[in-house]
Coordinates of C-alpha atoms in Angstrom, one line a residue:
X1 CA 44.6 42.6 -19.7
X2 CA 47.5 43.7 -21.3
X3 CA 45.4 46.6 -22.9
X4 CA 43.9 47.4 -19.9
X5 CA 47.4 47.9 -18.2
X6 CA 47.8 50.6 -20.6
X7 CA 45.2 52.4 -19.4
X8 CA 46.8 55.3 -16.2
X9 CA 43.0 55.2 -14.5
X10 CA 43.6 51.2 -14.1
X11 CA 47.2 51.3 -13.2
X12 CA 45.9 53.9 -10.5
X13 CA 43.2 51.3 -9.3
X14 CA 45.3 48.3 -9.3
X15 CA 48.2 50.6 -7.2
X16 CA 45.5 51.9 -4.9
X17 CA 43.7 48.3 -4.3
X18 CA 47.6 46.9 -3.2
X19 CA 48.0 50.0 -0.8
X20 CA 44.7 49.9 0.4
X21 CA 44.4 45.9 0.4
X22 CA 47.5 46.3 2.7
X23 CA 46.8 48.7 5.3
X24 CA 43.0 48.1 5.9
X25 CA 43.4 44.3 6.0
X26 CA 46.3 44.9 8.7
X27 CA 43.7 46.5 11.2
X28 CA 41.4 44.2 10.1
X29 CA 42.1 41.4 12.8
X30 CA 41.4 43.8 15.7
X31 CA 38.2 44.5 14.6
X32 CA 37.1 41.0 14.2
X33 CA 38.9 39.8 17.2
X34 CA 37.4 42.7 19.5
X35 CA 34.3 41.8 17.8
X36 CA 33.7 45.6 16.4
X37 CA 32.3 44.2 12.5
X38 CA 29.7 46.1 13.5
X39 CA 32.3 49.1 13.7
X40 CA 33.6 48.9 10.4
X41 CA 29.7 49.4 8.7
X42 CA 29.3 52.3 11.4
X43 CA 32.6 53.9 9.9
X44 CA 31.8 53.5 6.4
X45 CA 28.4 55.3 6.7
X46 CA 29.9 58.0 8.6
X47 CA 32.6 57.9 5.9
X48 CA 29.9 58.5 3.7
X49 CA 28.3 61.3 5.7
X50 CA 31.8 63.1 4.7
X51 CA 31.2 62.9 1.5
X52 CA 28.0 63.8 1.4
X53 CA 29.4 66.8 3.2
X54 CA 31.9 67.8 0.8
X55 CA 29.7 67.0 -2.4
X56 CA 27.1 70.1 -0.8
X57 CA 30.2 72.7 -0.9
X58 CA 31.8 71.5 -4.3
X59 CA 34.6 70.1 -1.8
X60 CA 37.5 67.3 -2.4
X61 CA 35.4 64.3 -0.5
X62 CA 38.7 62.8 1.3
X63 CA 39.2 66.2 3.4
X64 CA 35.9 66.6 4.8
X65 CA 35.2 62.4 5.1
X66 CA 38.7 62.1 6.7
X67 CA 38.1 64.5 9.6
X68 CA 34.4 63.9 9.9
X69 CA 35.1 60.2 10.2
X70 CA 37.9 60.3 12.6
X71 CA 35.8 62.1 14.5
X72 CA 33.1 59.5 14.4
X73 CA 35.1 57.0 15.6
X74 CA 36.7 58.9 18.8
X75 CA 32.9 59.5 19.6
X76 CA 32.2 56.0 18.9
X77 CA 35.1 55.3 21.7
X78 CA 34.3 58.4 24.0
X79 CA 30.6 57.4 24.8
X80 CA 31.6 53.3 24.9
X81 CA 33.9 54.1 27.7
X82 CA 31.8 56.8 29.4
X83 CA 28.5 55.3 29.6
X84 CA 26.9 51.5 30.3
X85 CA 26.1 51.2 26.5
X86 CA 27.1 48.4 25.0
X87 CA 29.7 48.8 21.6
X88 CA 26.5 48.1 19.4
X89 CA 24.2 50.8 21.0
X90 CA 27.2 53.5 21.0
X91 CA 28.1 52.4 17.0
X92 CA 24.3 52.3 16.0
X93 CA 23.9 55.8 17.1
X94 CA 26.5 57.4 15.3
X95 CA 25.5 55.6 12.5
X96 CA 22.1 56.5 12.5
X97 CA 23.2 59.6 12.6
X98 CA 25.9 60.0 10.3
X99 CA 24.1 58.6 7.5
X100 CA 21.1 60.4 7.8
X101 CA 22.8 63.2 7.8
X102 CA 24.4 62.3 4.8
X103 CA 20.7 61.7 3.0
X104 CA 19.7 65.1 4.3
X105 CA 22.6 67.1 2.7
X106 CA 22.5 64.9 -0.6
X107 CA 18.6 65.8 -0.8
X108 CA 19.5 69.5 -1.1
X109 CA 21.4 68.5 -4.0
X110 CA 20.4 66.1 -6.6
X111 CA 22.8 67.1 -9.2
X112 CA 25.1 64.5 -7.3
X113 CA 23.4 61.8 -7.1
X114 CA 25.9 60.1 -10.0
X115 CA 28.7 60.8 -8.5
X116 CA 28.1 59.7 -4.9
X117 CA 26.9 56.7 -6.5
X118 CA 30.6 56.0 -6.8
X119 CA 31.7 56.8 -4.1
X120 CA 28.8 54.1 -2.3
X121 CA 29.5 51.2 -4.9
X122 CA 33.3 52.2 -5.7
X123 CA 34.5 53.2 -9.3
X124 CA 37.9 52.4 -11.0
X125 CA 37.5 56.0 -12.7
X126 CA 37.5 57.9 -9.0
X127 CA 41.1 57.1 -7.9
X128 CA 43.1 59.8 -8.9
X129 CA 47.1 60.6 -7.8
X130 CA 46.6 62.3 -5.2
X131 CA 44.4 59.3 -3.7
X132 CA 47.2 57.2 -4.6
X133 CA 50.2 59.7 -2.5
X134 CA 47.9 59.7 0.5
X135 CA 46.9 55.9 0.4
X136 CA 51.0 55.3 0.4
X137 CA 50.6 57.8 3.4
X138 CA 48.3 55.5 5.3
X139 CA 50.2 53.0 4.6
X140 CA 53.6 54.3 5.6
X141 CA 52.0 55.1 8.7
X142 CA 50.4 51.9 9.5
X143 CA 54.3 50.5 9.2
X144 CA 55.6 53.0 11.4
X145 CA 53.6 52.0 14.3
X146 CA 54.2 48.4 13.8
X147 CA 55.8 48.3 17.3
X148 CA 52.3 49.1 18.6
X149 CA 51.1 46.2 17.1
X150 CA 51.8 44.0 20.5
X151 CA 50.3 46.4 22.8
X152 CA 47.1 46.1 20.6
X153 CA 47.5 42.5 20.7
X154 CA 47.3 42.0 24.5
X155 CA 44.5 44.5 25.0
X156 CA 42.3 42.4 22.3
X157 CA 43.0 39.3 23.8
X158 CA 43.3 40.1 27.5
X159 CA 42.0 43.5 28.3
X160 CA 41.2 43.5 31.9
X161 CA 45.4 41.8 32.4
X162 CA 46.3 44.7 30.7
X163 CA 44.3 47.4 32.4
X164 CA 45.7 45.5 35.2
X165 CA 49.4 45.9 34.1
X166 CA 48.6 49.6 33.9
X167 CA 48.8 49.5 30.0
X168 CA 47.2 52.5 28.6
X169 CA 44.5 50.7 27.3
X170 CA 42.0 53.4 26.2
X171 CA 44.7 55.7 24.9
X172 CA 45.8 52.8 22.7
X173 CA 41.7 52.7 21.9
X174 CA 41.5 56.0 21.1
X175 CA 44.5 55.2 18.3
X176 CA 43.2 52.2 16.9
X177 CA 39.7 53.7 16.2
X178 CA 41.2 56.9 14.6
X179 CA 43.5 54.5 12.5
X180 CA 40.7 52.2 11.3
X181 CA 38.5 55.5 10.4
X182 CA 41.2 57.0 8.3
X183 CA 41.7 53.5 6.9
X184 CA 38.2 53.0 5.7
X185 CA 37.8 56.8 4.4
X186 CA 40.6 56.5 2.4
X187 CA 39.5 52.8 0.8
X188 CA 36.0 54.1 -0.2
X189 CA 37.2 55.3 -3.4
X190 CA 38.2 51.8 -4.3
X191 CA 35.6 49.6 -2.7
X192 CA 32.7 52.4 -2.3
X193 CA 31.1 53.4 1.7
X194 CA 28.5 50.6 1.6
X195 CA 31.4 48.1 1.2
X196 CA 34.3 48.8 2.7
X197 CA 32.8 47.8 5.9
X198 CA 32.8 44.3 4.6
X199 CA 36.6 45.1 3.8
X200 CA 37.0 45.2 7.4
X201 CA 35.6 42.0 8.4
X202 CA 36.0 38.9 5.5
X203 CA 39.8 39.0 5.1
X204 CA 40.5 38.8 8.7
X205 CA 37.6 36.4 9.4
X206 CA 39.0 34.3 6.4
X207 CA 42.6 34.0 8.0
X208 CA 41.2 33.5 11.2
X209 CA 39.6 30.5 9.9
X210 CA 42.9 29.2 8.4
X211 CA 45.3 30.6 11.5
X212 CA 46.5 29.4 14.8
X213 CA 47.7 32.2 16.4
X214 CA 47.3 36.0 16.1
X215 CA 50.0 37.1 14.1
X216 CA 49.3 34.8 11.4
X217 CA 46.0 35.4 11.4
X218 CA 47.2 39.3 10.8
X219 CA 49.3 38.1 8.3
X220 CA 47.0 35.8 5.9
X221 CA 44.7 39.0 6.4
X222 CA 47.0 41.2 4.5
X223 CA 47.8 39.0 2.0
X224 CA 44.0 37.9 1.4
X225 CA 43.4 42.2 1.0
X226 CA 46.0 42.9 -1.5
X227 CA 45.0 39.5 -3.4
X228 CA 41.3 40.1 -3.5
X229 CA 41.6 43.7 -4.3
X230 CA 43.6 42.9 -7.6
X231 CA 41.6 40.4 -8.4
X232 CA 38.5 42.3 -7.9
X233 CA 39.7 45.2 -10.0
X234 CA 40.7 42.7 -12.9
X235 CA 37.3 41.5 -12.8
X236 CA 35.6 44.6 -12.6
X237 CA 37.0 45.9 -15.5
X238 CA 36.6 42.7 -17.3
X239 CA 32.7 42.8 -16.6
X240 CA 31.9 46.3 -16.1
X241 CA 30.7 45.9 -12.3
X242 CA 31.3 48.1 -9.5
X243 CA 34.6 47.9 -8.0
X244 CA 33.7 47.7 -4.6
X245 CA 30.6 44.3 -5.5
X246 CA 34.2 42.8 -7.4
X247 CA 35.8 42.9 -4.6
X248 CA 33.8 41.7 -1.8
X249 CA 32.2 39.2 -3.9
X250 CA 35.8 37.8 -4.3
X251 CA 36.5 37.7 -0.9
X252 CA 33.3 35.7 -0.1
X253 CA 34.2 33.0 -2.4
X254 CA 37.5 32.5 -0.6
X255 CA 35.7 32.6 2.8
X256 CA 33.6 30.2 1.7
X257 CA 36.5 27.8 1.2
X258 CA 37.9 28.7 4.3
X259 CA 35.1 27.7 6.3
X260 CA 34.7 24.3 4.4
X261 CA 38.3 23.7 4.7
X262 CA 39.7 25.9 7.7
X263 CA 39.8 24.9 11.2
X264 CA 36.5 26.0 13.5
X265 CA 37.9 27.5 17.0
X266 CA 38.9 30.8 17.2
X267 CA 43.2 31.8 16.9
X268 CA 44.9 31.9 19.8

C-alpha cells in the first residue's frame, strides 16, 4: 500500500472516493426514506446518456452528463407532480429513455466502447484534478445548504403537515433532485453509471438498519460512504477489479451485518 500511495492516479482516487463518499451518502437518506432507490438507478443511466453524449463530439463527459442529468431529474419531478403517475412510472420513462439514447449515440461510434466501459464499471485511472476541484465543489456545496437539511427532513417524513404549513415543498423537490443528479454524475468516475445508483441506496439503508432517528441515520450514512469507498479502492487496486464492483461489493458485506445485527423497524 505504501507503494501504491506513491502512485498521483491512486492518491486522486482515494481523495475523490472521500469527497464523493461524503456528499453522495449525505443525500442518500432522502432517497431511501422517500422511497426513490428506484431514482438513483434512473439518474445513473441518464448520467450515462451524458456521457454517451459527450464521447460522440470528443467532449469532457462531466459537462454534458452534468446538465443532461440535472435535467433528467427536474423532468423526473415536473411530470411526478403534474400528472397521476406514480414516481416509478415517471423514473422508468426517463430511464428508458435516457439510456437508449445513450446506446443509440455509442452505436455510431464504436471506437469508444473502452472507454465508456469505465465510465459504466468505474476506473481508478479516469479521476483526473479537475474531477477532484469540482467533487470538493459538490461538496462544499452540499455543506453550505446544511440548513436546508430540516426542511428536507419534515417533507420526507410528513409531507402532507408540511404542504399544510405552507412549506415550499416542491420548490424544495425541485432542489433535492437537481442536487442528487449532480451528485451521482459527478461519482460515476469513481464507482461507474451502472453502480452508483447502488451508491445511493446501501449506505443509507445500512444506517438505517443501525439508527433510531433521522439524523443518525444521515450520519452513519456518510461515514459508511467515505469508509467503503476507501476500502473499495484499496481493494480494487489490490485485485485489479473495477472500482465501482469494489465498492459496492464492500458495502453489501456491511449491510449484510447490519441486517443480521441492526434493529428491523424503520428510523424515526
Amino acid at each position: 500500500m505504501l507503494e501504491a500511495l506513491s502512485f498521483p492516479f491512486f492518491q486522486r482516487a482515494l481523495l475523490a472516493g472521500v469527497l464523493v463518499g461524503a456528499f453522495i451518502s449525505y443525500y442518500a437518506p432522502f432517497v431511501v426514506q422517500r422511497k426513490l432507490s428506484f431514482l438513483s438507478h434512473g439518474l445513473a443511466h441518464a448520467a450515462f446518456g451524458g456521457v454517451a453524449i459527450a464521447l460522440f463530439f470528443n467532449t469532457e463527459p462531466l459537462w454534458v452528463a452534468l446538465p443532461f442529468t440535472v435535467l433528467v431529474a427536474l423532468g423526473i419531478t415536473w411530470v411526478r407532480s403534474r400528472t397521476g403517475l406514480g414516481e416509478d412510472s415517471a423514473i422508468g420513462i426517463f430511464l428508458a429513455l435516457a439510456l437508449a439514447f445513450g446506446i443509440l449515440i455509442l452505436s455510431f461510434r464504436t471506437s469508444y466502447a473502452a472507454e465508456a466501459l469505465s465510465y459504466l464499471f468505474g476506473s481508478l485511472l479516469t479521476v483526473t484534478p479537475t474531477d477532484l476541484w469540482i467533487s470538493l465543489a459538490v461538496l462544499v456545496l452540499t455543506l453550505a445548504l446544511l440548513p436546508l437539511w430540516g426542511r428536507w427532513a419534515y417533507a420526507t417524513f410528513d409531507r402532507d403537515l408540511a404542504l399544510a404549513d405552507r412549506r415550499r415543498v416542491l420548490t424544495q423537490d425541485y432542489l433535492l433532485s437537481a442536487l442528487v443528479a449532480v451528485a451521482t454524475v459527478v461519482a460515476v468516475k469513481v464507482v461507474g453509471a451502472l453502480l452508483v445508483g447502488a451508491f445511493l441506496v446501501i449506505p443509507a439503508a445500512t444506517a438505517r438498519l443501525w439508527s433510531r432517528t433521522f439524523s443518525t441515520m444521515t450520519l452513519l450514512s456518510v461515514v459508511l460512504g467515505i469508509t467503503t469507498a476507501l476500502v473499495g479502492l484499496i481493494l480494487s487496486y489490490q485485485f485489479n477489479v473495477p472500482s465501482g464492483a469494489s465498492i459496492v461489493l464492500v458495502q453489501a458485506a456491511i449491510f449484510a451485518l447490519a441486517f443480521s445485527t441492526g434493529r428491523r423497524e424503520p428510523a424515526g
